[in-house]
Amino acid sequence: MITGTNFIGFKSVKGGGKMFTTTNPVSNTENPWKFTEVDENQVDQALGLATQAFEIYQQTTPTKRAEFLNAIADGIEALGDSLINTYCLETGLPQGRAKGERGRTVGQLRSFANLVAEGSWVKATIDTADLGREPMPKLDIRKMMVPLGPVVVFGASNFPLAYSTAGGDTASALAAGCPVVVKSHPMHAGTGELVATAIIGAAKATGMPDGVFSNLNSSGIEVGQQLVKHPQVKAVGFTGSIKGGRALLDLAAARKEPIPVFAEMGSVNPVVLLPIALGSKGDYWAKTYAGSITLGTGQFCTNPGVLLGLDSEVLDHFIQILGEEIIKIEPSCMLHPNIAKAYETNKNRITEKSGVNLVAEFPKETAQNHARQAVVKISGADFKANPEVQEEVFGPFSLVVACSNTEEMNQVIALMHGQLTGTIIAERQELDNYGSVVNTLRNKVGRLIFNGVPTGVEVCAAMQHGGPYPASTDSRFSAVGVHAIDRWVRPLSYQNWPNNLLPAELRNENPLQIVRTIDGTSTKAKI
Amino acid sequence: MITGTNFIGFKSVKGGGKMFTTTNPVSNTENPWKFTEVDENQVDQALGLATQAFEIYQQTTPTKRAEFLNAIADGIEALGDSLINTYCLETGLPQGRAKGERGRTVGQLRSFANLVAEGSWVKATIDTADLGREPMPKLDIRKMMVPLGPVVVFGASNFPLAYSTAGGDTASALAAGCPVVVKSHPMHAGTGELVATAIIGAAKATGMPDGVFSNLNSSGIEVGQQLVKHPQVKAVGFTGSIKGGRALLDLAAARKEPIPVFAEMGSVNPVVLLPIALGSKGDYWAKTYAGSITLGTGQFCTNPGVLLGLDSEVLDHFIQILGEEIIKIEPSCMLHPNIAKAYETNKNRITEKSGVNLVAEFPKETAQNHARQAVVKISGADFKANPEVQEEVFGPFSLVVACSNTEEMNQVIALMHGQLTGTIIAERQELDNYGSVVNTLRNKVGRLIFNGVPTGVEVCAAMQHGGPYPASTDSRFSAVGVHAIDRWVRPLSYQNWPNNLLPAELRNENPLQIVRTIDGTSTKAKI
């Protein structure tokens, strides 16, 4: 079923560049499919088609666009076991995770279909005319959100479905009315091809224009660079490392026409453990965090990589239990041999730093590419002297920072980079004494969590997934939830425009029955 | 009354750098006040204070923040004639314009005060818990907009009040909860000082923290560069030239922590003149556009700098009348001798280009620094061969492009850069034949205008002032209207957060009585 093909619009083509395969990290063998990297001309072709498609696609009716998104979801479900099996062969992740992620992916597509079908997401804002106003007449002005143009989406290594080919970036960009060109992640190009087949099938079945979607294979960085520099690309979505995301951001910023890059990058998701909570429920939290740190082999962007506590007996006890619990957990396979190698290297790099002490590390030999989870400890003073110990170790690893007092805890948080999440573990009565800690943490993160774990990102409207740099490249937007659509749109105003030539969303009759703000009032009324 | 002072927070201080004065362009003499540029330490002090103030200011209640904004408006009005006179002495603009701009500035401040006092602008979004959900419980998540941190605002040369010290950028950033550091425009530093005095007075009177506002003088580019590179600055607002805006954007993008820059830059605001409209009302439109091109000596960002028509007798007639009308208008003074010089240079640079023919230019000698308005003409073919003729000439100048047919008109528009506005002059019955022209124009602009002029930017919610690059550096935001606040805020989610510790906007009781989206429904209800 997997042929190693690229999709340049509707056309299935072999790439013109070098060949590559994907790896099964469990067996440590290459999967049987051969993929060929697209060449420069093929990138040009995909963008040429996307630009042509944009003219038609941006004007599709909400109903048709929702039909397309739902048809993609149907198509992904129809792939059945072949998708699940390919996913597992290319990632080493278990079937349960594959199915869960498929459900999330399909759910995201359907939720954007609902958003688009309902229609109010365009934020129609109408200020009616007052031609008798003095000294100048007030003209009729109507505004709505319109798509930016072709969007490039980079597949994520750690979410082969939910943040790759038909993941949140693609779903939100297509919902917005933007054609999408995916740079498939080379570690799961087969999974990507299957999903791309579902998207192309859905596009054809629902009458979408050729070029509304392309899927490009590449194992190196050149194709991605060409895409970000391409003048016909109007925005970029990326999920991955800080190094990778920053490189794309820099390329986009250096363009003659700079374009927005929404890169969701690294985070260590600091967790503040307050003493009364540790005293009353330290064992519970230690066990819970052992689970959160190792969940998905620690390969989540919301993995808790730094835990902060006040140096005390209750913290020592927590650390001891955390160490005991974490090595009880059976090590699991990482996504790729290179990721497993990098995990060991980065873990050792941090562990060898001055002041860092190993608390616990899975003590036995493991199967190939399986990660040996570890917890290390540092004092607040040593953290302050070497704040680079906060650098993300992608995998099941966490650094506990034992601060000598609240002030030092605050200083440590102030030295941390921007984060997706920040968590407070506390009894309610003690929280009042840590107002400044909460305030400092709030300015660093996109999501504050009380008595919970950062792993597990609910797909809902109230979710903020993104945060101050480098958690993401633009903290004003979210990669998860329906508001993710805001990344790919811009407001367009129509002044004194004839009613019958306005987009349906802005016409007097309100034919789509959407919520609009008319002269300051939110309403579904006609004008 | 003007002392040449800077405000580093509440403190009035002499700058430590070089001295400069402002110029009266009408008399071509220097104004009597001496300003001193701030030095590096003073910039640091202003940002240190702003960062401290942020902790307090971001938590001010909506009522207090609205009180502050209204007090600034009151303070500006209380400056009375001294402000109007200073404005005129520093810009050469007439009293009527000064008063109109003061009204706009005060109106903007009051409209942001109303927005903040009403409170729903924070987009509170609440997804309530479903702890019984299978397989995983759904946690309570609540999201709202929070301020980014200290914002730097660069005063605009052409709007000493409405887009400078207490202009739209400052008003929207203060409304959002961001402290503001203004780099005052050196051409109207006296006007800036007076307005800064009103802001500082309002801050003190309403109990705002020291550092919520600073006003820094500088005649060179170093202070601005230091500000944009400063690690404590979290966003930048700018109105001015493409060259200046791009330089700041590049500095911001090269930071260790890149920050958003909203620069509203050059535009030539293309106007498409369709033949039936020219046939029936050509004289009216010629006269109207002679007025729009010369309004405010052409020193508006929405000045119509390119007019496109189909080569025909009606276009020739329009051009002839436009030429006759434009030289009937009495030349007026430009903002500064350097701007007047640049106008002549740039006008000649375009006029001398291959294929460009002079239609009309004010034929007589003018008073010092007064601009001699001009209209030039080029064929569509010559435009396509030299698209750089579209470059903005800041002043009362317009280029008419005579296209040989609709296709060529479309090609010319496709070659144009991103624009703030695009206008169509047409009879309704002919518009159907120009669908592709409208579509091409729509993708280039932030605002489409039918049968009107682009000059005159209504301050209202439906206004989009911003557009594809280089009209602005981020087309997803507007510099005018209440939505301008969105530039300075980011979403922050609270997960499982104790109700009594949530911000008032997100508490169950909805104490601020704002509109919130609860489980997908827009409501003012409690939970």
Short mmCIF file of C-alpha atoms in Angstrom, two decimals, chain B residues 40-450:
data_model
loop_
_atom_site.label_atom_id
_atom_site.label_comp_id
_atom_site.label_asym_id
_atom_site.label_seq_id
_atom_site.Cartn_x
_atom_site.Cartn_y
_atom_site.Cartn_z
CA GLU B 40 22.27 54.06 27.52
CA ASN B 41 21.91 54.07 31.29
CA GLN B 42 18.74 56.09 31.10
CA VAL B 43 17.26 53.60 28.62
CA ASP B 44 18.15 50.82 31.07
CA GLN B 45 16.53 52.72 33.92
CA ALA B 46 13.32 53.24 31.96
CA LEU B 47 13.11 49.53 31.14
CA GLY B 48 13.99 48.50 34.68
CA LEU B 49 11.15 50.65 35.98
CA ALA B 50 8.78 49.41 33.29
CA THR B 51 9.52 45.79 34.22
CA GLN B 52 8.87 46.48 37.89
CA ALA B 53 5.73 48.42 37.03
CA PHE B 54 4.49 45.52 34.89
CA GLU B 55 4.10 43.32 37.96
CA ILE B 56 1.68 45.80 39.49
CA TYR B 57 0.13 47.32 36.39
CA GLN B 58 -0.92 44.02 34.80
CA GLN B 59 -3.01 43.34 37.89
CA THR B 60 -4.79 46.69 38.09
CA THR B 61 -8.56 46.34 37.99
CA PRO B 62 -10.39 47.23 34.76
CA THR B 63 -11.97 50.19 36.51
CA LYS B 64 -8.62 51.62 37.60
CA ARG B 65 -7.06 51.09 34.20
CA ALA B 66 -9.99 52.82 32.48
CA GLU B 67 -9.69 55.67 34.98
CA PHE B 68 -6.03 56.06 34.00
CA LEU B 69 -6.81 56.15 30.26
CA ASN B 70 -9.60 58.66 30.73
CA ALA B 71 -7.34 60.79 32.94
CA ILE B 72 -4.77 60.89 30.12
CA ALA B 73 -7.50 62.08 27.75
CA ASP B 74 -8.57 64.73 30.27
CA GLY B 75 -4.95 65.78 30.73
CA ILE B 76 -4.42 66.20 27.00
CA GLU B 77 -7.55 68.30 26.70
CA ALA B 78 -6.42 70.39 29.68
CA LEU B 79 -3.21 71.29 27.83
CA GLY B 80 -5.43 73.52 25.71
CA ASP B 81 -3.89 75.96 23.28
CA SER B 82 -0.32 75.35 24.38
CA LEU B 83 -0.54 71.86 22.86
CA ILE B 84 -2.18 73.09 19.66
CA ASN B 85 0.36 75.91 19.25
CA THR B 86 3.34 73.66 19.89
CA TYR B 87 1.95 71.06 17.46
CA CYS B 88 1.65 73.72 14.74
CA LEU B 89 5.09 75.19 15.41
CA GLU B 90 6.67 71.74 15.11
CA THR B 91 4.79 70.45 12.05
CA GLY B 92 3.66 73.34 9.88
CA LEU B 93 0.20 71.78 9.97
CA PRO B 94 -2.81 74.07 10.41
CA GLN B 95 -4.72 74.52 13.68
CA GLY B 96 -7.77 72.71 12.33
CA ARG B 97 -5.72 69.60 11.72
CA ALA B 98 -4.12 69.87 15.16
CA LYS B 99 -7.50 70.10 16.82
CA GLY B 100 -8.93 67.27 14.74
CA GLU B 101 -6.01 65.04 15.61
CA ARG B 102 -6.31 65.93 19.27
CA GLY B 103 -9.97 64.91 19.13
CA ARG B 104 -9.03 61.62 17.52
CA THR B 105 -6.33 60.96 20.12
CA VAL B 106 -8.58 61.70 23.04
CA GLY B 107 -11.34 59.64 21.41
CA GLN B 108 -8.99 56.67 21.03
CA LEU B 109 -7.99 56.85 24.68
CA ARG B 110 -11.62 57.01 25.80
CA SER B 111 -12.62 54.16 23.52
CA PHE B 112 -9.90 51.94 25.01
CA ALA B 113 -11.03 53.04 28.47
CA ASN B 114 -14.55 51.88 27.59
CA LEU B 115 -13.24 48.61 26.17
CA VAL B 116 -11.26 47.86 29.31
CA ALA B 117 -14.03 48.93 31.66
CA GLU B 118 -16.53 46.69 29.85
CA GLY B 119 -13.99 43.89 30.14
CA SER B 120 -15.05 41.27 27.58
CA TRP B 121 -12.04 42.09 25.37
CA VAL B 122 -9.99 39.49 27.33
CA LYS B 123 -11.86 36.73 25.43
CA ALA B 124 -12.51 34.62 28.51
CA THR B 125 -13.01 31.03 27.37
CA ILE B 126 -14.00 28.38 29.87
CA ASP B 127 -14.30 24.64 29.35
CA THR B 128 -15.72 23.12 32.49
CA ALA B 129 -14.64 19.78 33.94
CA ASP B 130 -16.17 16.41 33.19
CA LEU B 131 -14.47 14.23 35.76
CA GLY B 132 -16.50 11.18 34.78
CA ARG B 133 -15.35 11.22 31.16
CA GLU B 134 -13.82 7.96 29.83
CA PRO B 135 -11.06 7.04 29.29
CA MET B 136 -9.62 10.21 30.87
CA PRO B 137 -11.37 12.79 33.05
CA LYS B 138 -11.74 16.22 31.50
CA LEU B 139 -10.23 18.96 33.65
CA ASP B 140 -11.46 22.50 34.09
CA ILE B 141 -9.54 24.88 31.79
CA ARG B 142 -10.02 28.63 31.60
CA LYS B 143 -8.26 31.01 29.24
CA MET B 144 -7.99 34.78 28.93
CA MET B 145 -5.76 37.36 27.31
CA VAL B 146 -2.91 38.75 29.42
CA PRO B 147 -0.40 41.51 28.59
CA LEU B 148 3.00 40.67 27.04
CA GLY B 149 5.09 43.07 29.14
CA PRO B 150 6.81 46.42 28.48
CA VAL B 151 6.08 47.78 24.99
CA VAL B 152 8.22 50.30 23.09
CA VAL B 153 6.32 52.79 20.94
CA PHE B 154 8.01 54.89 18.27
CA GLY B 155 6.28 58.21 17.60
CA ALA B 156 5.24 58.84 13.99
CA SER B 157 6.41 61.93 12.12
CA ASN B 158 3.05 62.47 10.45
CA PHE B 159 0.76 62.00 13.45
CA PRO B 160 2.30 63.91 16.37
CA LEU B 161 -0.73 63.13 18.52
CA ALA B 162 -2.81 60.24 17.17
CA TYR B 163 0.18 57.97 16.43
CA SER B 164 2.79 59.23 18.85
CA THR B 165 3.22 59.74 22.59
CA ALA B 166 -0.37 58.96 23.64
CA GLY B 167 -1.53 57.71 20.26
CA GLY B 168 -3.15 54.46 19.20
CA ASP B 169 -0.15 52.26 20.00
CA THR B 170 0.31 53.69 23.48
CA ALA B 171 -3.41 53.72 24.24
CA SER B 172 -3.89 50.10 23.16
CA ALA B 173 -0.76 48.86 24.97
CA LEU B 174 -1.68 50.64 28.21
CA ALA B 175 -5.23 49.31 27.87
CA ALA B 176 -3.81 45.79 27.50
CA GLY B 177 -1.86 46.14 30.75
CA CYS B 178 1.56 46.76 29.23
CA PRO B 179 3.81 49.58 30.49
CA VAL B 180 4.92 51.79 27.59
CA VAL B 181 8.26 53.39 26.82
CA VAL B 182 7.89 55.98 24.06
CA LYS B 183 10.75 56.95 21.79
CA SER B 184 9.45 60.42 21.03
CA HIS B 185 9.71 61.55 17.43
CA PRO B 186 12.51 64.14 17.26
CA MET B 187 10.57 66.36 14.84
CA HIS B 188 7.92 67.08 17.46
CA ALA B 189 9.68 66.47 20.77
CA GLY B 190 7.97 69.50 22.34
CA THR B 191 4.49 68.21 21.49
CA GLY B 192 5.63 64.84 22.85
CA GLU B 193 6.84 66.36 26.09
CA LEU B 194 3.52 68.11 26.68
CA VAL B 195 1.58 64.92 26.08
CA ALA B 196 4.00 62.94 28.27
CA THR B 197 3.39 65.41 31.06
CA ALA B 198 -0.34 64.69 30.76
CA ILE B 199 0.30 60.91 30.89
CA ILE B 200 2.59 61.17 33.92
CA GLY B 201 0.09 63.44 35.65
CA ALA B 202 -2.70 60.95 34.95
CA ALA B 203 -0.60 58.03 36.18
CA LYS B 204 0.15 59.79 39.47
CA ALA B 205 -3.42 60.98 39.95
CA THR B 206 -4.88 57.52 39.43
CA GLY B 207 -2.29 55.66 41.49
CA MET B 208 -0.47 53.85 38.70
CA PRO B 209 3.01 52.44 39.42
CA ASP B 210 6.13 54.44 38.63
CA GLY B 211 7.47 53.16 35.31
CA VAL B 212 4.10 52.50 33.69
CA PHE B 213 5.15 55.16 31.18
CA SER B 214 8.43 56.75 30.10
CA ASN B 215 9.12 59.27 27.37
CA LEU B 216 12.60 59.29 25.86
CA ASN B 217 14.04 61.92 23.54
CA SER B 218 16.51 61.09 20.83
CA SER B 219 17.43 62.58 17.47
CA GLY B 220 19.41 59.62 16.13
CA ILE B 221 18.76 55.93 15.66
CA GLU B 222 20.88 54.49 18.49
CA VAL B 223 18.32 54.89 21.26
CA GLY B 224 15.69 53.17 19.14
CA GLN B 225 18.07 50.33 18.38
CA GLN B 226 18.95 49.89 22.03
CA LEU B 227 15.27 49.83 22.92
CA VAL B 228 14.37 47.14 20.38
CA LYS B 229 17.33 44.99 21.43
CA HIS B 230 16.66 45.47 25.14
CA PRO B 231 15.86 42.10 26.81
CA GLN B 232 13.17 43.66 29.00
CA VAL B 233 11.19 44.89 25.99
CA LYS B 234 8.48 42.42 24.94
CA ALA B 235 6.91 44.10 21.87
CA VAL B 236 7.35 47.10 19.60
CA GLY B 237 4.92 49.47 17.88
CA PHE B 238 6.10 51.65 15.03
CA THR B 239 4.57 53.90 12.38
CA GLY B 240 6.86 55.20 9.67
CA SER B 241 8.92 54.31 6.63
CA ILE B 242 9.56 50.83 5.26
CA LYS B 243 13.27 51.34 5.76
CA GLY B 244 12.87 52.28 9.42
CA GLY B 245 10.29 49.63 10.19
CA ARG B 246 12.25 46.87 8.50
CA ALA B 247 15.41 47.81 10.38
CA LEU B 248 13.56 47.46 13.68
CA LEU B 249 11.93 44.21 12.58
CA ASP B 250 15.34 42.77 11.68
CA LEU B 251 16.78 43.80 15.06
CA ALA B 252 13.85 42.22 16.88
CA ALA B 253 14.12 39.01 14.85
CA ALA B 254 17.85 38.71 15.63
CA ARG B 255 17.33 38.88 19.40
CA LYS B 256 17.98 35.86 21.57
CA GLU B 257 14.29 36.13 22.42
CA PRO B 258 12.63 37.44 19.24
CA ILE B 259 9.72 39.78 19.97
CA PRO B 260 6.73 40.90 17.92
CA VAL B 261 7.11 44.16 16.02
CA PHE B 262 4.01 45.76 14.69
CA ALA B 263 5.24 48.30 12.14
CA GLU B 264 2.73 50.17 10.03
CA MET B 265 4.79 51.28 7.07
CA GLY B 266 4.55 52.54 3.52
CA SER B 267 1.66 52.12 1.11
CA VAL B 268 0.68 53.60 -2.23
CA ASN B 269 -2.95 52.49 -1.86
CA PRO B 270 -3.82 51.57 -5.45
CA VAL B 271 -7.07 52.86 -6.90
CA VAL B 272 -8.69 51.01 -9.80
CA LEU B 273 -10.74 53.28 -12.03
CA LEU B 274 -13.23 51.35 -14.15
CA PRO B 275 -14.40 52.80 -17.49
CA ILE B 276 -18.17 53.14 -17.04
CA ALA B 277 -17.64 55.03 -13.78
CA LEU B 278 -15.06 57.27 -15.47
CA GLY B 279 -17.46 57.83 -18.37
CA SER B 280 -20.33 58.91 -16.15
CA LYS B 281 -18.52 60.64 -13.30
CA GLY B 282 -14.93 61.15 -14.44
CA ASP B 283 -14.84 64.83 -13.58
CA TYR B 284 -16.21 64.17 -10.10
CA TRP B 285 -13.63 61.50 -9.40
CA ALA B 286 -10.80 63.61 -10.82
CA LYS B 287 -11.69 66.47 -8.53
CA THR B 288 -12.20 64.14 -5.57
CA TYR B 289 -8.83 62.50 -6.11
CA ALA B 290 -7.05 65.82 -6.56
CA GLY B 291 -8.31 66.53 -3.04
CA SER B 292 -7.36 63.11 -1.64
CA ILE B 293 -3.84 63.19 -3.13
CA THR B 294 -3.10 66.63 -1.66
CA LEU B 295 -4.93 66.16 1.67
CA GLY B 296 -2.52 66.92 4.52
CA THR B 297 0.14 67.66 1.88
CA GLY B 298 -0.08 63.98 0.92
CA GLN B 299 1.51 62.98 4.20
CA PHE B 300 -0.93 60.20 5.04
CA CYS B 301 -0.17 56.49 5.01
CA THR B 302 -3.38 56.02 3.03
CA ASN B 303 -2.49 58.59 0.37
CA PRO B 304 -3.52 57.30 -3.09
CA GLY B 305 -0.13 57.03 -4.82
CA VAL B 306 -1.09 54.77 -7.74
CA LEU B 307 -4.21 55.03 -9.90
CA LEU B 308 -4.91 52.29 -12.43
CA GLY B 309 -7.18 52.62 -15.44
CA LEU B 310 -7.76 51.07 -18.85
CA ASP B 311 -6.14 53.06 -21.64
CA SER B 312 -9.08 54.89 -23.25
CA GLU B 313 -10.54 58.27 -23.98
CA VAL B 314 -12.37 58.35 -20.66
CA LEU B 315 -9.10 57.67 -18.84
CA ASP B 316 -7.32 60.37 -20.84
CA HIS B 317 -10.08 62.79 -19.96
CA PHE B 318 -9.88 61.81 -16.27
CA ILE B 319 -6.12 62.34 -16.29
CA GLN B 320 -6.50 65.71 -17.92
CA ILE B 321 -9.05 66.90 -15.38
CA LEU B 322 -7.04 65.43 -12.50
CA GLY B 323 -4.03 67.41 -13.73
CA GLU B 324 -6.06 70.60 -14.02
CA GLU B 325 -7.67 70.17 -10.62
CA ILE B 326 -4.53 69.27 -8.73
CA ILE B 327 -2.66 72.41 -9.72
CA LYS B 328 -5.61 74.55 -8.65
CA ILE B 329 -4.95 73.51 -5.09
CA GLU B 330 -2.77 75.84 -3.08
CA PRO B 331 0.47 74.05 -2.07
CA SER B 332 0.90 73.49 1.65
CA CYS B 333 3.81 73.08 3.98
CA MET B 334 5.42 69.72 4.66
CA LEU B 335 6.27 68.47 8.14
CA HIS B 336 9.97 69.24 8.02
CA PRO B 337 12.56 70.69 5.63
CA ASN B 338 14.08 67.21 5.24
CA ILE B 339 10.70 65.75 4.29
CA ALA B 340 10.15 68.53 1.79
CA LYS B 341 13.58 67.87 0.27
CA ALA B 342 12.96 64.12 0.16
CA TYR B 343 9.65 64.75 -1.58
CA GLU B 344 11.30 66.68 -4.39
CA THR B 345 14.05 64.08 -4.73
CA ASN B 346 11.69 61.11 -4.77
CA LYS B 347 9.22 62.79 -7.09
CA ASN B 348 12.00 63.48 -9.56
CA ARG B 349 13.42 59.98 -9.20
CA ILE B 350 10.09 58.47 -10.31
CA THR B 351 9.38 61.12 -12.93
CA GLU B 352 12.72 60.51 -14.60
CA LYS B 353 12.16 56.77 -14.93
CA SER B 354 11.71 55.25 -18.34
CA GLY B 355 8.14 55.52 -19.61
CA VAL B 356 7.01 57.97 -16.93
CA ASN B 357 5.47 61.20 -18.27
CA LEU B 358 4.58 64.25 -16.27
CA VAL B 359 0.86 65.04 -16.42
CA ALA B 360 0.84 68.08 -14.17
CA GLU B 361 2.93 69.71 -11.49
CA PHE B 362 2.19 72.85 -9.56
CA PRO B 363 3.90 75.33 -11.86
CA LYS B 364 4.82 78.22 -9.62
CA GLU B 365 7.43 78.86 -6.99
CA THR B 366 6.12 78.01 -3.53
CA ALA B 367 6.91 79.16 -0.05
CA GLN B 368 9.68 77.34 1.80
CA ASN B 369 9.06 73.63 2.46
CA HIS B 370 5.77 73.71 0.58
CA ALA B 371 5.24 70.72 -1.71
CA ARG B 372 4.57 71.17 -5.41
CA GLN B 373 1.96 68.46 -6.05
CA ALA B 374 2.33 66.37 -9.19
CA VAL B 375 0.66 63.65 -11.22
CA VAL B 376 2.62 61.43 -13.59
CA LYS B 377 1.59 58.70 -15.99
CA ILE B 378 3.01 55.39 -17.18
CA SER B 379 1.74 52.60 -19.39
CA GLY B 380 0.94 49.20 -17.93
CA ALA B 381 3.72 47.69 -20.07
CA ASP B 382 6.29 50.15 -18.71
CA PHE B 383 5.08 49.56 -15.15
CA LYS B 384 5.55 45.82 -15.63
CA ALA B 385 9.06 46.43 -16.96
CA ASN B 386 9.94 48.67 -13.98
CA PRO B 387 7.68 47.78 -11.07
CA GLU B 388 9.90 49.86 -8.76
CA VAL B 389 8.03 52.96 -10.01
CA GLN B 390 5.42 51.93 -7.42
CA GLU B 391 7.70 53.03 -4.59
CA GLU B 392 6.04 55.48 -2.25
CA VAL B 393 6.72 59.18 -2.75
CA PHE B 394 5.76 60.61 0.63
CA GLY B 395 3.80 63.71 -0.33
CA PRO B 396 1.14 64.91 -2.78
CA PHE B 397 2.13 62.74 -5.73
CA SER B 398 0.33 60.09 -7.75
CA LEU B 399 1.21 57.80 -10.64
CA VAL B 400 -1.51 56.90 -13.12
CA VAL B 401 -1.00 53.52 -14.80
CA ALA B 402 -2.78 53.20 -18.15
CA CYS B 403 -3.24 49.48 -18.79
CA SER B 404 -3.98 48.18 -22.25
CA ASN B 405 -6.56 45.68 -21.04
CA THR B 406 -7.99 43.95 -17.96
CA GLU B 407 -5.40 41.20 -18.05
CA GLU B 408 -2.56 43.72 -17.96
CA MET B 409 -4.30 45.59 -15.14
CA ASN B 410 -4.41 42.34 -13.22
CA GLN B 411 -0.71 41.74 -13.90
CA VAL B 412 0.16 45.23 -12.67
CA ILE B 413 -1.78 44.68 -9.44
CA ALA B 414 -0.11 41.30 -9.02
CA LEU B 415 3.27 43.07 -9.18
CA MET B 416 2.34 45.51 -6.46
CA HIS B 417 3.54 45.13 -2.88
CA GLY B 418 1.20 44.61 0.07
CA GLN B 419 -0.95 47.66 0.76
CA LEU B 420 -3.04 49.20 3.51
CA THR B 421 -5.92 49.83 1.12
CA GLY B 422 -7.18 49.15 -2.39
CA THR B 423 -10.01 51.12 -3.96
CA ILE B 424 -12.39 50.37 -6.81
CA ILE B 425 -14.15 53.20 -8.57
CA ALA B 426 -16.93 51.57 -10.58
CA GLU B 427 -20.56 51.52 -11.53
CA ARG B 428 -22.12 48.45 -9.99
CA GLN B 429 -23.07 46.88 -13.31
CA GLU B 430 -19.47 46.84 -14.57
CA LEU B 431 -18.00 45.24 -11.45
CA ASP B 432 -19.03 41.73 -12.50
CA ASN B 433 -16.61 41.92 -15.43
CA TYR B 434 -13.66 42.63 -13.14
CA GLY B 435 -13.94 39.78 -10.66
CA SER B 436 -10.34 38.75 -11.16
CA VAL B 437 -9.11 42.33 -10.63
CA VAL B 438 -11.04 42.54 -7.35
CA ASN B 439 -9.67 39.15 -6.29
CA THR B 440 -6.07 40.09 -7.05
CA LEU B 441 -6.48 43.39 -5.24
CA ARG B 442 -8.11 41.71 -2.22
CA ASN B 443 -5.07 39.50 -1.64
CA LYS B 444 -2.83 42.60 -1.58
CA VAL B 445 -4.67 44.84 0.87
CA GLY B 446 -6.03 45.21 4.39
CA ARG B 447 -9.04 47.32 3.38
CA LEU B 448 -11.11 47.38 0.19
CA ILE B 449 -12.98 50.59 -0.62
CA PHE B 450 -15.78 51.02 -3.10
#
